[in-house]
Coordinates of C-alpha atoms in Angstrom, one line a residue:
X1 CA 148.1 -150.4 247.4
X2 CA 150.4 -150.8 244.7
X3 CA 149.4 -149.9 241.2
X4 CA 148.6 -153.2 239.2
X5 CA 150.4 -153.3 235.8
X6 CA 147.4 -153.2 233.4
X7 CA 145.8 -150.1 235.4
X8 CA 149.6 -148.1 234.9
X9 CA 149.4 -149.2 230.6
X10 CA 145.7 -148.0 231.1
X11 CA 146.5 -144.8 232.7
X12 CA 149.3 -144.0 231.1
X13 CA 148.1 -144.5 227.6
X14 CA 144.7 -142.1 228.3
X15 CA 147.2 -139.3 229.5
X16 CA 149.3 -140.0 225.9
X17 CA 146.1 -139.8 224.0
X18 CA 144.9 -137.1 225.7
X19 CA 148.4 -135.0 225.1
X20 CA 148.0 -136.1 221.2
X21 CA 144.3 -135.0 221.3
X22 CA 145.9 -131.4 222.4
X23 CA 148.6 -131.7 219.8
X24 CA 146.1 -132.5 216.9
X25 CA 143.7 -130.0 217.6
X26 CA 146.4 -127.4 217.7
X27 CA 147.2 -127.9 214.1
X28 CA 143.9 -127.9 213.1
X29 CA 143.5 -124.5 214.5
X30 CA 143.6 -121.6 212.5
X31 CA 147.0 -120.1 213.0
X32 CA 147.3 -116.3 214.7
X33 CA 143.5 -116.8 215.1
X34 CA 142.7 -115.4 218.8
X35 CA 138.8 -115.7 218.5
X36 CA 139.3 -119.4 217.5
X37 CA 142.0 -119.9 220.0
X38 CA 139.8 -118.8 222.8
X39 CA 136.8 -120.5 221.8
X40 CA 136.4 -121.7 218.7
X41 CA 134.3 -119.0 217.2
X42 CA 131.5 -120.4 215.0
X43 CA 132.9 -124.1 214.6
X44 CA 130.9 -126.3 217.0
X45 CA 128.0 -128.5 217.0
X46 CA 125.2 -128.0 220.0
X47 CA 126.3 -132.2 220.6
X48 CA 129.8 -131.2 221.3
X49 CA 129.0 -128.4 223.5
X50 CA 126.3 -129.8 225.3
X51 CA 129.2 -132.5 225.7
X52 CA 131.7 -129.7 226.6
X53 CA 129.1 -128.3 228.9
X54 CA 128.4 -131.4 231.6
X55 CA 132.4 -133.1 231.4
X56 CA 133.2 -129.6 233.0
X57 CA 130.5 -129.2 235.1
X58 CA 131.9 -132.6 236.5
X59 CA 134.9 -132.3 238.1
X60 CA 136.7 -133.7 240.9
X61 CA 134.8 -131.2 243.4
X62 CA 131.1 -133.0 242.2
X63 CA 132.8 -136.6 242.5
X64 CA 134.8 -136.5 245.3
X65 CA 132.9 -133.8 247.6
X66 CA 129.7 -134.4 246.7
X67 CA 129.6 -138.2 247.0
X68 CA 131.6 -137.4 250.1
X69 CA 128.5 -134.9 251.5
X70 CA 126.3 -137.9 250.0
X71 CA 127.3 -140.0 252.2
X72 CA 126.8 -137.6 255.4
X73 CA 123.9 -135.6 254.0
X74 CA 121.8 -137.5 251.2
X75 CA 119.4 -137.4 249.1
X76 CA 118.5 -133.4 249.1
X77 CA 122.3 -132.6 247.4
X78 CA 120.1 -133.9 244.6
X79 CA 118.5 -130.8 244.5
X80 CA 121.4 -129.2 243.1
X81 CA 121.4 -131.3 240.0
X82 CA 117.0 -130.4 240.0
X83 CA 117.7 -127.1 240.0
X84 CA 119.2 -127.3 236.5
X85 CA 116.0 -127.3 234.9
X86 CA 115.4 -123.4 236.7
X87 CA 119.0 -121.9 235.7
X88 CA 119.4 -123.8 232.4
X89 CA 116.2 -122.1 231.5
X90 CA 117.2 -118.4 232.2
X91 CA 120.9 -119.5 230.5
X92 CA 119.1 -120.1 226.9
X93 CA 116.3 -117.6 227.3
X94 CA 118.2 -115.0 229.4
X95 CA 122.1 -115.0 229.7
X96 CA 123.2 -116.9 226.4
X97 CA 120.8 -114.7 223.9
X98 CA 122.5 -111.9 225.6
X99 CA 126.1 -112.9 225.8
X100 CA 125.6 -114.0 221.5
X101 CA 123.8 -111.1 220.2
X102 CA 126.2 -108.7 222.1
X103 CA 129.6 -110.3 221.4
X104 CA 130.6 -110.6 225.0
X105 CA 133.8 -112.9 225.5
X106 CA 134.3 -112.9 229.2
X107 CA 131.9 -112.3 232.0
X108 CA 133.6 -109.3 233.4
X109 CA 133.0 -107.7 230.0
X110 CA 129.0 -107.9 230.3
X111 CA 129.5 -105.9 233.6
X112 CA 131.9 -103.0 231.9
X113 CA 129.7 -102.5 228.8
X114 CA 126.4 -102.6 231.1
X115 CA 127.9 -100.4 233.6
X116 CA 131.3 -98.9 233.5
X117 CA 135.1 -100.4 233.9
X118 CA 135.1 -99.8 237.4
X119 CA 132.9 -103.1 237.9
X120 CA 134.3 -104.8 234.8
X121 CA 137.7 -104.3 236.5
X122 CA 136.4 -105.5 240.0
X123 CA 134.6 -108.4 238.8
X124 CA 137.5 -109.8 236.6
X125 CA 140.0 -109.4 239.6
X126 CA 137.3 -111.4 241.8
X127 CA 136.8 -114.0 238.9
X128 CA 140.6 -114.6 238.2
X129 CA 141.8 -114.6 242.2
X130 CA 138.3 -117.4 242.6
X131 CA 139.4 -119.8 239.6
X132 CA 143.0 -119.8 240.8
X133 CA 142.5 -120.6 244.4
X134 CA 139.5 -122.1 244.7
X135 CA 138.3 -123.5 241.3
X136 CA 141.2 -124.9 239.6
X137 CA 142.9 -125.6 242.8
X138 CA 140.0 -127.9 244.1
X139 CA 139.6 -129.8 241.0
X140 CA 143.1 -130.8 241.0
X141 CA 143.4 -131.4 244.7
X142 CA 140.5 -133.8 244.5
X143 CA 142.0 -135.9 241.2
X144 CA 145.4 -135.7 242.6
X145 CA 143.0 -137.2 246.0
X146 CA 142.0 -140.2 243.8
X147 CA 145.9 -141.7 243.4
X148 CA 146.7 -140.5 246.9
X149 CA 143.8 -143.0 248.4
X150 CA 144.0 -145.6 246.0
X151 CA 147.9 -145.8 244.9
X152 CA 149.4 -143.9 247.6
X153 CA 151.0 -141.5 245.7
X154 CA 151.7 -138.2 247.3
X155 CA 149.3 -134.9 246.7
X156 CA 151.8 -133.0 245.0
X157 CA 152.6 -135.8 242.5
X158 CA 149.0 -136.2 241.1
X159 CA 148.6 -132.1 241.3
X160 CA 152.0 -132.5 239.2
X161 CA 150.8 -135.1 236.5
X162 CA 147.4 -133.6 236.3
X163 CA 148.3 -130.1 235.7
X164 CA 151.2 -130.6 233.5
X165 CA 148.7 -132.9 230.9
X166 CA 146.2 -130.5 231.2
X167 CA 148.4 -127.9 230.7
X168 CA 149.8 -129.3 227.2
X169 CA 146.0 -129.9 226.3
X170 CA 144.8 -126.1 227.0
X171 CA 148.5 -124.4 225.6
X172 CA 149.1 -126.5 222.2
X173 CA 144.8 -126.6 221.6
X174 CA 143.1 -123.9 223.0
X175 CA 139.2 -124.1 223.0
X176 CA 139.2 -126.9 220.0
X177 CA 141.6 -129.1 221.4
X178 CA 139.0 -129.1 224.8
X179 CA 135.9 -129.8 223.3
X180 CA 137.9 -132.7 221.1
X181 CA 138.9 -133.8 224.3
X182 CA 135.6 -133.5 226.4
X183 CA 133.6 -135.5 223.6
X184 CA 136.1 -138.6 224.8
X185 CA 136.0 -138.4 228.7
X186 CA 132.3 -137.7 228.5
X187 CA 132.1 -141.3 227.3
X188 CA 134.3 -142.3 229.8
X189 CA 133.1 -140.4 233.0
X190 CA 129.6 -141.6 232.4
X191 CA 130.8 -145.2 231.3
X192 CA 132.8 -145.3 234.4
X193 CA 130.2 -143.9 236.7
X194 CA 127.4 -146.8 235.3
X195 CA 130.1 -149.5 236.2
X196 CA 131.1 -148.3 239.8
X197 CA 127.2 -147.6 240.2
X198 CA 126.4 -151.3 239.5
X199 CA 129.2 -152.6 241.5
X200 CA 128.2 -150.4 244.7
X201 CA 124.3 -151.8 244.3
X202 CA 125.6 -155.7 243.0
X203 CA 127.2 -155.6 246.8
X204 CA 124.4 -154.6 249.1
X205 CA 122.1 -157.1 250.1
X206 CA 118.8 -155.9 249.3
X207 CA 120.5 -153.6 246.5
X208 CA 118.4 -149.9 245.6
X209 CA 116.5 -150.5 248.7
X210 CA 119.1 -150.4 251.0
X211 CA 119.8 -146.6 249.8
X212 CA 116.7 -145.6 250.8
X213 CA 116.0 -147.2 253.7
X214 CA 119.9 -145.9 254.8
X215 CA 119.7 -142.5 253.4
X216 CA 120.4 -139.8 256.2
X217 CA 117.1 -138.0 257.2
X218 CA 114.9 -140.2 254.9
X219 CA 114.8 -140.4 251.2
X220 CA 113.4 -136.8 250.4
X221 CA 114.7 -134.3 248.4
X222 CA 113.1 -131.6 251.0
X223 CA 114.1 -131.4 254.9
X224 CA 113.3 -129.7 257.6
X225 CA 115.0 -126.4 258.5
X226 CA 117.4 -127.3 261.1
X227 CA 119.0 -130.1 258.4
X228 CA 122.6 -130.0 258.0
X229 CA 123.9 -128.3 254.8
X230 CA 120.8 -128.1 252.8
X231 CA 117.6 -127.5 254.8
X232 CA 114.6 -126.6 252.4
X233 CA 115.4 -123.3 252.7
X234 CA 118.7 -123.5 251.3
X235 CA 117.7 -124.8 248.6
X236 CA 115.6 -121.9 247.8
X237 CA 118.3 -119.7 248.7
X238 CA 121.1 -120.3 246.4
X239 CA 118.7 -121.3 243.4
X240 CA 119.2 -117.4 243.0
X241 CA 122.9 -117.0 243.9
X242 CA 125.5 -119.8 244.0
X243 CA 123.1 -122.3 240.8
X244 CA 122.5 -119.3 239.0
X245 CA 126.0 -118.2 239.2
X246 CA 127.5 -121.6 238.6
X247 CA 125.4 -122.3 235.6
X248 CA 124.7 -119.1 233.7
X249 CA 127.8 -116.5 234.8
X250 CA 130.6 -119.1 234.8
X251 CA 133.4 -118.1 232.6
X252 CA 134.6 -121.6 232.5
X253 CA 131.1 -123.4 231.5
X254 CA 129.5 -120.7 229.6
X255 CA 132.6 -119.8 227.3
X256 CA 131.6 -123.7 225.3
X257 CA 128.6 -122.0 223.8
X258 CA 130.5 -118.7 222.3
X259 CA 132.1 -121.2 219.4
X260 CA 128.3 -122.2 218.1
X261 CA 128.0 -122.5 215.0
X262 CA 124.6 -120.5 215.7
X263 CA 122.4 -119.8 218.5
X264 CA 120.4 -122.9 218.1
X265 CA 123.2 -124.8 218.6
X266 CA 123.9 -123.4 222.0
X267 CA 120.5 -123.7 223.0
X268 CA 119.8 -127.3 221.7
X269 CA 123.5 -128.0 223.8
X270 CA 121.9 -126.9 226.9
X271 CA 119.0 -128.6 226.6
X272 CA 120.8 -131.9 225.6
X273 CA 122.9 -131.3 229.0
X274 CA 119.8 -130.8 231.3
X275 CA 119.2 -134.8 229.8
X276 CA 122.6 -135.7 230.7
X277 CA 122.7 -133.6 234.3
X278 CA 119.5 -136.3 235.3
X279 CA 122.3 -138.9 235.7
X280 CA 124.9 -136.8 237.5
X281 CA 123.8 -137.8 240.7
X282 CA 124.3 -141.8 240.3
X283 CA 128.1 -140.6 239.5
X284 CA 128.2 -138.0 241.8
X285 CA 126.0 -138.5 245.4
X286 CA 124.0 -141.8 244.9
X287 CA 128.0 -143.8 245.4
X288 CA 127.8 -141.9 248.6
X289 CA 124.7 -142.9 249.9
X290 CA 125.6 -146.7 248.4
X291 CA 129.2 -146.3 250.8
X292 CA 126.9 -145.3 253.7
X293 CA 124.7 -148.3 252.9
X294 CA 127.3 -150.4 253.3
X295 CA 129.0 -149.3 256.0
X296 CA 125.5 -149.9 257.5
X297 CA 125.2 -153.4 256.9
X298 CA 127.7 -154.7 257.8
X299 CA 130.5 -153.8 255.4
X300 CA 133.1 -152.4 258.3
X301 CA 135.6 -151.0 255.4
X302 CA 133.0 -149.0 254.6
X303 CA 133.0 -146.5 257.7
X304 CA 133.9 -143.6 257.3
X305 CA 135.3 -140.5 260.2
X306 CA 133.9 -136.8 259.7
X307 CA 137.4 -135.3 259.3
X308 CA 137.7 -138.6 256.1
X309 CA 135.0 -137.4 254.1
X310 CA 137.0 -136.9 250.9
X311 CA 137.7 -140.7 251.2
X312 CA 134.3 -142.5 250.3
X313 CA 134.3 -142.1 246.5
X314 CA 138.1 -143.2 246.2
X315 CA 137.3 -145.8 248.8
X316 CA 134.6 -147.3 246.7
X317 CA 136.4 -147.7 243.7
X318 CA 139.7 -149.1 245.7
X319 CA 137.0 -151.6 247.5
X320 CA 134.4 -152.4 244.6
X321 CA 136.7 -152.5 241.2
X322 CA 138.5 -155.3 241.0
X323 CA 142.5 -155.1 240.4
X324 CA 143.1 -154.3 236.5
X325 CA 139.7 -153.0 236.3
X326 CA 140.4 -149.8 238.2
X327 CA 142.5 -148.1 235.6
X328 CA 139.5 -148.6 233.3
X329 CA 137.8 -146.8 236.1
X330 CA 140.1 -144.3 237.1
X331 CA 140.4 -142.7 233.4
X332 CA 137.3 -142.5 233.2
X333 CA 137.2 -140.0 236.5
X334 CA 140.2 -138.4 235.2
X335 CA 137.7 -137.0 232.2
X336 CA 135.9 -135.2 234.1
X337 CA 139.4 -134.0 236.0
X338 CA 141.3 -133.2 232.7
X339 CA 137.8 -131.9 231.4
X340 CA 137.7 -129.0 233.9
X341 CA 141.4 -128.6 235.0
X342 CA 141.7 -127.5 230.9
X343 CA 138.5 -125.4 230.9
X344 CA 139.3 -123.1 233.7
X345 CA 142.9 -123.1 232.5
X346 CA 141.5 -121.9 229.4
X347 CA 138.9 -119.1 231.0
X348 CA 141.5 -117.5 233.4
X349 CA 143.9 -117.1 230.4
X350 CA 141.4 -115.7 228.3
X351 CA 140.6 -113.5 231.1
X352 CA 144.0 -112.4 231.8
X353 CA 144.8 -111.4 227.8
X354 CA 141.4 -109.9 227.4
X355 CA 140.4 -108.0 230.9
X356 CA 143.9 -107.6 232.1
X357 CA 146.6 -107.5 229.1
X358 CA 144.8 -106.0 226.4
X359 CA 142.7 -103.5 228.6
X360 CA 145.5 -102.3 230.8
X361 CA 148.7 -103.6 228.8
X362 CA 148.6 -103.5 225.0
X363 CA 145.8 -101.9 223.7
X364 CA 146.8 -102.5 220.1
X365 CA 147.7 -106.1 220.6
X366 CA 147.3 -108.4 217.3
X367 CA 145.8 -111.8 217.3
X368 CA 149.4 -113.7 217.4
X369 CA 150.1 -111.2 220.4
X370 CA 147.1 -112.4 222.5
X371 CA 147.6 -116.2 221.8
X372 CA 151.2 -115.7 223.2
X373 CA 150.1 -114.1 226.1
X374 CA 147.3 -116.5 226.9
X375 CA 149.5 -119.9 226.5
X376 CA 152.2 -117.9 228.8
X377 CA 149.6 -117.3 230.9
X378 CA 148.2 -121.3 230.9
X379 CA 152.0 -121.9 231.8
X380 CA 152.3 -120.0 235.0
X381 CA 149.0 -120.6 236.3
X382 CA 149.6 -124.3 236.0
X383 CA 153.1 -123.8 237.8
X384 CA 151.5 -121.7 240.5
X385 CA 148.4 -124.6 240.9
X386 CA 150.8 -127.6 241.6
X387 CA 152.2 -125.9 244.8
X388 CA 148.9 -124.1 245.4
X389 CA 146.6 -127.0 245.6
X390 CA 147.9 -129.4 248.1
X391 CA 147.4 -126.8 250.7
X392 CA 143.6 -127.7 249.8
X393 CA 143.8 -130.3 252.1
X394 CA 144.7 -128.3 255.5
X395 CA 141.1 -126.5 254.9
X396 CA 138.7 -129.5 255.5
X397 CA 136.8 -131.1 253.4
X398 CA 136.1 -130.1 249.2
X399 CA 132.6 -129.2 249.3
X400 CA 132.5 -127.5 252.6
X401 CA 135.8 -125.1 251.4
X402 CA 134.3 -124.8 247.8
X403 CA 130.7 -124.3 248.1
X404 CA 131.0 -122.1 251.1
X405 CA 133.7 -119.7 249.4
X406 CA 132.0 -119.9 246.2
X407 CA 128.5 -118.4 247.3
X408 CA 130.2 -115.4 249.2
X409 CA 131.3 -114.7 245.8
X410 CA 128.6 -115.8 243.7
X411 CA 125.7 -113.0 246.0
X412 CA 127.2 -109.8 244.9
X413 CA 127.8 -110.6 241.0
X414 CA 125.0 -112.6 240.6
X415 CA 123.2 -109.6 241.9
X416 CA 124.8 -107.5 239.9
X417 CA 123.5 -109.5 236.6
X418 CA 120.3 -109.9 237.3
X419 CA 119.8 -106.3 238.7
X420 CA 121.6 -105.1 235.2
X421 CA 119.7 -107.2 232.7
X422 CA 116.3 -106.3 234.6
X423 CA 116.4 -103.2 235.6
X424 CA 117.0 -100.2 233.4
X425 CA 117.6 -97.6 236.6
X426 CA 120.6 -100.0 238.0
X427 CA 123.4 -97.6 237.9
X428 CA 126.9 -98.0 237.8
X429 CA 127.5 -96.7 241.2
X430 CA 125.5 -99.0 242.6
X431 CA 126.8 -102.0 241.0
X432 CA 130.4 -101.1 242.1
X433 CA 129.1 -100.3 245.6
X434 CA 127.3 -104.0 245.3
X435 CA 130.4 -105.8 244.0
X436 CA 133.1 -104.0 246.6
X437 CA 130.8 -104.6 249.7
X438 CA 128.8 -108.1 248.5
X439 CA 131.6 -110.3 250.0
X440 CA 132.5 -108.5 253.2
X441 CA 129.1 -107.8 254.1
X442 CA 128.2 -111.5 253.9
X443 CA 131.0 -112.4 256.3
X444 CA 129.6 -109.7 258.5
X445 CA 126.7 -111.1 258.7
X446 CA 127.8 -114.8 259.6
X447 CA 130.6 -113.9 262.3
X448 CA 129.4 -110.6 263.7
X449 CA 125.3 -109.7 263.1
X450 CA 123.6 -113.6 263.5
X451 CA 125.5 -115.0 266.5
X452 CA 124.8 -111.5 268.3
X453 CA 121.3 -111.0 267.4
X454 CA 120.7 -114.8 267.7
X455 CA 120.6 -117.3 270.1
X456 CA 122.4 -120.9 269.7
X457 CA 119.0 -122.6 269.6
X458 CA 117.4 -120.0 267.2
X459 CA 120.6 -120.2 265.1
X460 CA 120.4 -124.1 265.0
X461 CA 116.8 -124.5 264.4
X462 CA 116.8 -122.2 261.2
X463 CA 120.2 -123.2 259.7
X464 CA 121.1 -119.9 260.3
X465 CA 124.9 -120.9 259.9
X466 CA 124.4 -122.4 257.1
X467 CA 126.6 -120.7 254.3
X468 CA 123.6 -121.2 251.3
X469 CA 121.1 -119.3 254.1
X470 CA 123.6 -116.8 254.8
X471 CA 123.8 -116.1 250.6
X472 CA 120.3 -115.3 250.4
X473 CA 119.9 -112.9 253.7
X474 CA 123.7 -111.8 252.2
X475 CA 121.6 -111.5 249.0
X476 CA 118.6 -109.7 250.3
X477 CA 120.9 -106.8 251.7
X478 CA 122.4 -106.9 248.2
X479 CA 119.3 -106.0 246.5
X480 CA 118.1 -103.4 249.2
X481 CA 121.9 -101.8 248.4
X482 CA 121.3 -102.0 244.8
X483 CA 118.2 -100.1 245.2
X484 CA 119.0 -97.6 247.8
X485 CA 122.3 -96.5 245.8
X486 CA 120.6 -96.5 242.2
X487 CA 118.2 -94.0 242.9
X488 CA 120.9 -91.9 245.0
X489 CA 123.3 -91.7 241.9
X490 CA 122.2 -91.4 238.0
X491 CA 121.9 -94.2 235.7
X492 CA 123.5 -94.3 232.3
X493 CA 121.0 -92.9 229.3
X494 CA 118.9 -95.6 228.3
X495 CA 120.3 -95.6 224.9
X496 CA 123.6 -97.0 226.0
X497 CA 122.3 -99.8 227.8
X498 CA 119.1 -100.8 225.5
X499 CA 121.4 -103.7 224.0
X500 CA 122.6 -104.9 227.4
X501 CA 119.1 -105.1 228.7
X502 CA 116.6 -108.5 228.4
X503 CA 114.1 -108.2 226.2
X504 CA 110.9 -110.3 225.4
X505 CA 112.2 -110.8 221.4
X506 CA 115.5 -113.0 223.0
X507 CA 113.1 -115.3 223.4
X508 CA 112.8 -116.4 219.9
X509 CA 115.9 -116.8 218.0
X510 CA 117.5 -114.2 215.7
X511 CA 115.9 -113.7 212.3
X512 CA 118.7 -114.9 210.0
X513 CA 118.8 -118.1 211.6
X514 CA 117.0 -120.9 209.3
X515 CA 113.7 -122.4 210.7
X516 CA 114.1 -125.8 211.6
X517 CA 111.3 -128.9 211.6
X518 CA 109.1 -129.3 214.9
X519 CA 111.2 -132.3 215.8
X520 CA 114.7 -129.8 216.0
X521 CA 112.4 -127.4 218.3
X522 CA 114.4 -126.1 221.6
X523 CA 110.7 -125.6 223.2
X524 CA 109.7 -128.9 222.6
X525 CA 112.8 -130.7 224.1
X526 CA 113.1 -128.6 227.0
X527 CA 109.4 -128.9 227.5
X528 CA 110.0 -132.7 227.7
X529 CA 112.9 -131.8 229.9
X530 CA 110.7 -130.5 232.1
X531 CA 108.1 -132.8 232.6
X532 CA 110.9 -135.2 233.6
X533 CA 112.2 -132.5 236.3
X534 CA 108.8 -132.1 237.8
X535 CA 107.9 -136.0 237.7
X536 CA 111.2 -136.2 239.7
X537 CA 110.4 -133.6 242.4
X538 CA 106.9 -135.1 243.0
X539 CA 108.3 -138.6 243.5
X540 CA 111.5 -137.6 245.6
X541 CA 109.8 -134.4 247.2

């Protein structure tokens, strides 16, 4: 399909205000600043990084795998948007009051000042080589994926366009320039998501009830163990790995709450996402199950082959949204895109001058040094992503290549964490040990220890293929590591660690901050929060 006039003007003119977005914010930046470069320390509101916080969590993997998987699989990928309420709870109570009070920047540094470099070394080598060839590479595969399906234009010329306006967003802007831009295409991504959502339920004939009644394996969050992709089980499993890495150790997601203007902020922005994360699904799996509804009665366009799974959400909007509309549409998807493409740009640079270049390179480096080396550093790996990522394509489909990849990852240093925070006689030895082995040892156990100690129908009837089982047997072996090589080396003196450790009083917020009215309380909302979650898992379950 050609691209209709008004869609181009509409296209082109969000990409020109999203550049000037980047341009303005960079000016408003304190100058030589590397704190407020890399995430504007002190200077947001808990609205703009709560914001922040869901535009990146929705990128082009959510829209285009997941509503890809919701067409094949259903309702139980809700469970991964459920499963907020568990790790956005340990991420204001746990990881955030840790990561504040201890002035931690990147991930990797938690690890070296808990432990020792060793595993602050290993761990920021594992985080920068996932972000560049899995994260960032995904998310602009699957937004260059919308104008290949829709427009017909090549891969590598929507990898080219998104990376190179994402690139002047993250290099002119840094941090300040991101949030300014994630206030806008959170509007948009959820305005876009409502219209396509109506549109997909206007055309079925019996409209929310033909999701249900066409929903693979039954409209229940929970199925049996032999399910495809997520069996009960799994669910279970990689509530403790893959969510808890995704939501509470991501560099990229978590680095929106180190520029609160205090701790409350950050917590009131995580509860105000676990509000917004309730309507993820109807942008991100329930257009799915409304192309599989369709295809199912009677809507032939609609079907979709295995090996065309990435299709179905670009499908919809090429089908449902009328000509002139779609640009409205498409902008609104490119958001979410832009949203993450900038905030992982942003992470592995901050990464790279802070775990690579001023730790191995220039020790002594001054502010103005750091920023130069981080928007160098924006610049290559934006270069490097626009040949990487069309090679996304010859791996199968998004979610399969992202989710699989990212839990072998997210066992070991997930591990590692909560090992670290909770137990005082975690040694350093044994977290290197548990970082070095964690990934190996989990594809040992998939291609080498379960098909030989298994049979095919054993192996089929508990999922045992399944790549979130395998993280938490992968994950049990972790823990039994941790222990056995913690009490064969000797922990660090207690007095070292004491701050790195979780404690009962980061429950409450620091002291200095002001006391706020019963109506501003963190508890209350996220206890209203919760009720919601439950209601949701009793009627879905």
């Amino acid at each position: 399909m050609q691209i209709n006039s008004i869609d181009f003007i509409t296209i082109l003119g969000y990409f020109l205000l999203i550049a000037i977005i980047g341009i303005w914010s960079s000016k408003k930046a304190k100058a030589g600043d590397a704190a407020n470069y890399f995430t504007s320390k002190g200077q947001l509101s808990w609205w703009a990084i709560g914001m922040a916080y869901v535009s990146t969590g929705l990128n082009s993997e959510q829209l285009i795998g997941m509503n890809g998987m919701g067409y094949q699989v259903g309702l139980p990928l809700v469970n991964s948007y459920l499963n907020a309420i568990f790790v956005f709870t340990f991420l204001i109570y746990i990881f955030f009051p840790m990561y504040l009070r201890n002035g931690i920047v990147t991930m990797p540094q938690y690890l070296g000042a808990r432990f020792d470099k060793r595993s602050q070394d290993v761990f920021s080598i594992l985080l920068l080589l996932s972000y560049i060839f899995l994260s960032l590479a995904v998310v602009l595969y699957g937004g260059a994926k919308l104008f290949e399906v829709i427009y017909d234009v090549p891969i590598w010329a929507g990898v080219l366009i998104l990376a190179l306006v994402s690139g002047v967003i993250t290099i002119f802007g840094g941090m300040s320039s991101m949030v300014s831009a994630s206030v806008l295409q959170f509007v948009l991504m959820f305005a876009a998501g409502a219209v396509l959502f109506y549109l997909g339920i206007n055309k079925l004939p019996n409209g929310w009830q033909d999701i249900v009644d066409h929903a693979p394996g039954g409209f229940h969050l929970m199925q049996e163990l032999d399910t495809p992709i997520m069996p009960w089980h799994a669910v279970l499993f990689s509530l403790f790995n893959l969510q808890l890495y995704y939501s509470c150790i991501n560099q990229s997601l978590v680095q929106r709450g180190f520029g609160a203007k205090t701790e409350w902020d950050t917590r009131m922005a995580i509860v105000f996402a676990l509000g917004f994360v309730l309507l993820r699904p109807f942008l991100e799996v329930f257009p799915g199950m409304i192309g599989r509804a369709l295809a199912e009665t009677g809507f032939s366009e609609f079907i979709i082959k295995a090996d065309q799974i990435d299709n179905v959400y670009p499908l919809l909007i090429a089908k449902l949204v009328p000509v002139g509309m779609q640009g409205l549409i498409i902008i609104g998807i490119l958001g979410a895109v832009m949203s993450t493409i900038s905030a992982f740009l942003n992470s592995i640079s901050t990464l790279i001058t802070y775990d690579v270049y001023k730790k191995w390179i220039n020790k002594t480096a001054e502010d103005k040094q750091l920023i130069k080396v981080g928007k160098w550093s924006t610049l290559i790996l934006m270069l490097f992503s626009v040949f990487y990522a069309p090679l996304i394509g010859k791996f199968g489909g998004i979610f399969i290549y992202f989710q699989s990849l990212s839990t072998y990852m997210a066992v070991p240093i997930a591990t590692c964490f909560i090992f670290g925070m909770f137990w005082k006689r975690t040694t350093p030895f044994a977290a290197l040990m548990v970082l070095l082995i964690g990934i190996p040892l989990g594809a040992c156990i998939q291609y080498l220890v379960i098909p030989t100690l298994f049979s095919d129908a054993t192996i089929r009837a508990f999922s045992l293929q399944n790549f979130y089982v395998i993280g938490g047997i992968t994950q049990f072996f972790c823990a039994l590591l941790m222990l056995v090589f913690s009490y064969a080396s000797a922990p660090r003196p207690v007095e070292e660690i004491k701050p790195y450790l979780w404690n009962k009083s980061m429950i409450r917020l620091p002291q200095h901050e002001k006391e706020r009215p019963i109506w501003q309380s963190v508890e209350l909302w996220w206890a209203i929060m919760l009720f919601i979650y439950l209601c949701l898992y009793i009627l879905w379950w």
